[in-house]
Coordinates of C-alpha atoms in Angstrom, one line a residue:
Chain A
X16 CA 0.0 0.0 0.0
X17 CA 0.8 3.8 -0.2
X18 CA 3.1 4.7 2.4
X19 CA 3.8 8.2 3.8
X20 CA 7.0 9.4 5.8
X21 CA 6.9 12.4 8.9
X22 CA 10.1 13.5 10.3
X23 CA 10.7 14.1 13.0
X24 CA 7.7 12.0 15.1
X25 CA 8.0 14.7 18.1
X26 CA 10.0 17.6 18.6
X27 CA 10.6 20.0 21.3
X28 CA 11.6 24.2 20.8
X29 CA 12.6 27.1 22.1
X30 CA 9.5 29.9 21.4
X31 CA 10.8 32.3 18.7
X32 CA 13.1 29.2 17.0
X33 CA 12.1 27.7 13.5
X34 CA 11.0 24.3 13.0
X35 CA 11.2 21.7 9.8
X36 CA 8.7 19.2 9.5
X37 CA 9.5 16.6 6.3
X38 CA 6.6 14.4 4.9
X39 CA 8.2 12.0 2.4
X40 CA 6.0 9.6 0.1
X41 CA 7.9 6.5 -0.1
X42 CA 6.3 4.1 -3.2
X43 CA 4.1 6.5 -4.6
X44 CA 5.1 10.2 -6.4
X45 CA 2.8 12.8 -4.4
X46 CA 1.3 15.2 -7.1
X47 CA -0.3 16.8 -4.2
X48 CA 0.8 16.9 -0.6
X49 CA -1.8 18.5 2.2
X50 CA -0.9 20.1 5.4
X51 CA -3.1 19.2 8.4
X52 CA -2.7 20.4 12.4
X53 CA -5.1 18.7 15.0
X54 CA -5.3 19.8 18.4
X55 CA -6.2 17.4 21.1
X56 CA -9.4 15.7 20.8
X57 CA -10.0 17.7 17.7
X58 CA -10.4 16.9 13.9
X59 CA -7.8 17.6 11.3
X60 CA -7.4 21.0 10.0
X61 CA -6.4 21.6 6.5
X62 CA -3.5 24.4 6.3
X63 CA -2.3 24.4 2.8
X64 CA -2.3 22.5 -0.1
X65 CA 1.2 22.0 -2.1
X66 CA 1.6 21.3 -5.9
X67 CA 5.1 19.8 -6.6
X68 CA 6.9 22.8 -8.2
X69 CA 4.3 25.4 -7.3
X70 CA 3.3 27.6 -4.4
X71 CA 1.3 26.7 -1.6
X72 CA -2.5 26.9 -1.6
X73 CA -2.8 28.3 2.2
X74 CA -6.4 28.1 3.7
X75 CA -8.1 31.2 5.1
X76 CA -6.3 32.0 8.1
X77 CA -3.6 30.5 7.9
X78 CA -0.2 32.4 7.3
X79 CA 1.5 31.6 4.5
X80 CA 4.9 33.7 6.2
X81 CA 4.7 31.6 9.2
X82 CA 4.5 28.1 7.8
X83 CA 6.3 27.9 5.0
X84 CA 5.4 24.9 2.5
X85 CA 8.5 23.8 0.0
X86 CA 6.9 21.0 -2.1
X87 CA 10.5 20.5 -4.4
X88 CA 9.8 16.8 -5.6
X89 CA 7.2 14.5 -6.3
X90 CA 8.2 12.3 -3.1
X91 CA 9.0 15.5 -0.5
X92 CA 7.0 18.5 0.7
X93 CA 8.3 20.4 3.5
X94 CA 6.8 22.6 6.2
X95 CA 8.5 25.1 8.1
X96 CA 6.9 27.2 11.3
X97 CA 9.1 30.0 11.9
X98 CA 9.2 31.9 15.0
X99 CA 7.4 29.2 16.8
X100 CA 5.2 30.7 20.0
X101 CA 3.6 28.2 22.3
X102 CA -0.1 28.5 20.5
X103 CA 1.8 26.8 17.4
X104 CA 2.0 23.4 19.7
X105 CA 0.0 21.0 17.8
X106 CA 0.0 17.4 15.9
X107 CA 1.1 18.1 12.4
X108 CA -0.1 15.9 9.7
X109 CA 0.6 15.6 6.5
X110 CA -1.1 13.5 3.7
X111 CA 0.0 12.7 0.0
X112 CA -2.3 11.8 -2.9
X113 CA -1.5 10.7 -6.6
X114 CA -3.2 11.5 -9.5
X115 CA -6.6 11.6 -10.3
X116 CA -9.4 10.8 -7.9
X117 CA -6.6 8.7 -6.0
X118 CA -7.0 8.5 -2.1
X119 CA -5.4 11.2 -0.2
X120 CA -2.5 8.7 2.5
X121 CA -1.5 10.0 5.8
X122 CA 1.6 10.2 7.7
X123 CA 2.0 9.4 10.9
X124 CA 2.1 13.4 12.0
X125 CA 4.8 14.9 14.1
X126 CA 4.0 16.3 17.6
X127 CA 5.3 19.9 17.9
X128 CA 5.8 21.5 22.0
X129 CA 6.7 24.9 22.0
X130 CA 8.3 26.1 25.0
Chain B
X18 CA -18.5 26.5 10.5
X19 CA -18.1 22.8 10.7
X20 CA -19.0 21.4 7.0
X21 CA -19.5 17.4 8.0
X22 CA -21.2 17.3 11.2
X23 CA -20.6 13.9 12.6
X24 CA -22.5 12.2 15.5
X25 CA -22.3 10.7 18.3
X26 CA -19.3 12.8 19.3
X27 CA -18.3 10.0 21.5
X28 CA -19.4 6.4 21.8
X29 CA -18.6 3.9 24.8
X30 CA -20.1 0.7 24.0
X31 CA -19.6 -3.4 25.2
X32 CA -18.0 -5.6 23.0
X33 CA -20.0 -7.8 21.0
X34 CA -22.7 -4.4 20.4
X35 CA -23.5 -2.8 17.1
X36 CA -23.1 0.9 16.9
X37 CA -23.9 3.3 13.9
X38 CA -22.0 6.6 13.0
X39 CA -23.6 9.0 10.8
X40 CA -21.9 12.2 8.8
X41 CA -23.8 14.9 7.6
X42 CA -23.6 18.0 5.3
X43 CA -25.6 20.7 3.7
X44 CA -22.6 20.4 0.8
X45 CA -22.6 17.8 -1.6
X46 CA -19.5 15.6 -1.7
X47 CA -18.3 14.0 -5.2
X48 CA -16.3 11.1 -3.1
X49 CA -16.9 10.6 0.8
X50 CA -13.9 8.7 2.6
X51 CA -13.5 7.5 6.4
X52 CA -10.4 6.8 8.5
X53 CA -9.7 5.5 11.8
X54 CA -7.3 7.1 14.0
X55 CA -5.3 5.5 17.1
X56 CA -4.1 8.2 19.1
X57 CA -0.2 10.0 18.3
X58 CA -1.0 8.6 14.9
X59 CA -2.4 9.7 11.8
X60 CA -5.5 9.0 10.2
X61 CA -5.7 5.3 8.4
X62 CA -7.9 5.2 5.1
X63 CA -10.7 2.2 5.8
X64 CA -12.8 3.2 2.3
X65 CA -13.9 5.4 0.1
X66 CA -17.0 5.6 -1.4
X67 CA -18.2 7.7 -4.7
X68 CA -21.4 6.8 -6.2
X69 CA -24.7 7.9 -4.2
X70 CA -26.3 5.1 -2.5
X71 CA -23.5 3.0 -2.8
X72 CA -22.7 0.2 0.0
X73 CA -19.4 -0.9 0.8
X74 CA -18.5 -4.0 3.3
X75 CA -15.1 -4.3 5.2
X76 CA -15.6 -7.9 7.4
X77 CA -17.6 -6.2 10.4
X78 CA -18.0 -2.7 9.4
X79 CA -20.6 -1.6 6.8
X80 CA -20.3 1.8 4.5
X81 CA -22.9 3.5 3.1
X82 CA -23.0 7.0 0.9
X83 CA -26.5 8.9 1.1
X84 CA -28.3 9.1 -2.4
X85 CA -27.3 12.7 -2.7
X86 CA -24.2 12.1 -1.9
X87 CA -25.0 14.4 1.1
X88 CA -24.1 11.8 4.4
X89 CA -22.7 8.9 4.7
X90 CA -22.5 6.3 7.8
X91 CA -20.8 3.5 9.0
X92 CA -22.0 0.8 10.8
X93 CA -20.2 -2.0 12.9
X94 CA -21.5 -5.2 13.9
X95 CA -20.1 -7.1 16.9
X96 CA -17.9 -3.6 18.1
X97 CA -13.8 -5.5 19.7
X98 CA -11.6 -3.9 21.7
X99 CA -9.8 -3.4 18.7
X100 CA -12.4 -0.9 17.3
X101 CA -11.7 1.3 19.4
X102 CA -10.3 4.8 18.0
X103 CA -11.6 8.0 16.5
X104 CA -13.2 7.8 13.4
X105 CA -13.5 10.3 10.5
X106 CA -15.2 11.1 7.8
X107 CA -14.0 13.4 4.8
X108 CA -15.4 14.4 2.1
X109 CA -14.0 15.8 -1.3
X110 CA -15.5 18.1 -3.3
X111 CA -15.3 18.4 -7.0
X112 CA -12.7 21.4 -7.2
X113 CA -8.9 21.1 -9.0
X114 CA -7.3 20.8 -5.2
X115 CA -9.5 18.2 -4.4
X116 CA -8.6 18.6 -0.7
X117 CA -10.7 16.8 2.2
X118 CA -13.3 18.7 4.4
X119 CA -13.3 16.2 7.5
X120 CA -15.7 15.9 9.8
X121 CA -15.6 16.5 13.6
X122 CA -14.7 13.3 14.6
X123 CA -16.5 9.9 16.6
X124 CA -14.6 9.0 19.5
X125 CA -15.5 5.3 19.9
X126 CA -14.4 3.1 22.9
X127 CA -15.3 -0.6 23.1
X128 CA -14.9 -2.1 26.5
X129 CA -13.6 -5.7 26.9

């Protein structure tokens, strides 16, 4: 089946330090990779939606300064929260999806504690 | 404004009971899918469904898209342990991102 990659599982930061979350398809190429933050006992919240070679589609809301979404190949997308503050502390999820009407797969998210 | 509404919110049941889920929306869907998720984890597709009306089977759970393609619910017969998890639904509309609206969640916990 369709696998999808997060690194790191869990990380820990300083408040005002940036942070790089990598979501990796690994037997699949990703034409689309979705950002998705879930805070506890919560559904998933879409945050952007990358294109490999294109810019981020960011949802309302969301800033598109603060977390920054690099989407350079078909198997990587990257999201970056710069100048973390403690409200950014959330499960971080990212999904993958091939082409056409294929099913969107989900990583296994990455925890994010802002101290 | 939540656009799948799903209910009950949370669900403690005994093993060996049936339980229902249900997903509703105003918005019409042009797939509908549901995962299960275990907790520090993310979200694990069980099925997806398309066509309105449409049933879909998976051993003890049961799938079903409304005729509009408006709801959707899930049904388990004989609820394990092993059931146990928040479930999802998400639905994608017919737009060039395709990207999931997902609902607010079913806590379920089945008690040994």
């Amino acid at each position: 089946g369709a696998v999808v990659s997060q690194h790191p599982s869990w990380v820990i930061c300083k408040s005002g330090t940036s942070v790089k979350i990598e979501c990796r398809s690994l037997d699949f190429q990703a034409t689309t990779m979705f950002w998705y933050r879930q805070f506890p006992k919560q559904s998933l919240m879409l945050m952007a939606t990358s294109n490999e070679g294109s810019k981020a589609t960011y949802e309302q809301g969301v800033e598109k300064d603060k977390f920054l979404i690099n989407h350079a190949s078909l198997t990587l997308s990257t999201l970056t929260v710069t100048s973390a503050h403690p409200e950014d502390s959330s499960f971080y999820i990212c999904s993958a999806r091939g082409q056409g009407w294929d099913p969107q797969y989900f990583g296994p998210g990455t925890r994010l504690t802002v101290l | 404004t939540q656009l799948l509404e799903q209910s009950p919110q949370f669900l403690s049941i005994q093993e060996g009971e049936n339980l229902t889920v249900y997903c509703n929306s105003s918005s019409v869907f042009s797939s509908l899918q549901w995962y299960r998720q275990e907790p520090g984890e993310g979200p694990v597709l069980l099925v997806t469904v398309v066509t309105g009306g449409e049933v879909k089977k998976l051993k003890r759970l049961t799938f079903q898209f409304g005729d509009a393609r408006k709801d959707s619910s899930l049904h388990i017969t004989a609820a394990q342990p092993g059931d146990t998890g928040l479930y999802l639904c998400a639905g994608a509309r017919d737009t060039g991102r395709r990207a999931l609206t997902f609902g607010s969640g079913t806590r379920l916990q089945v008690q040994p």
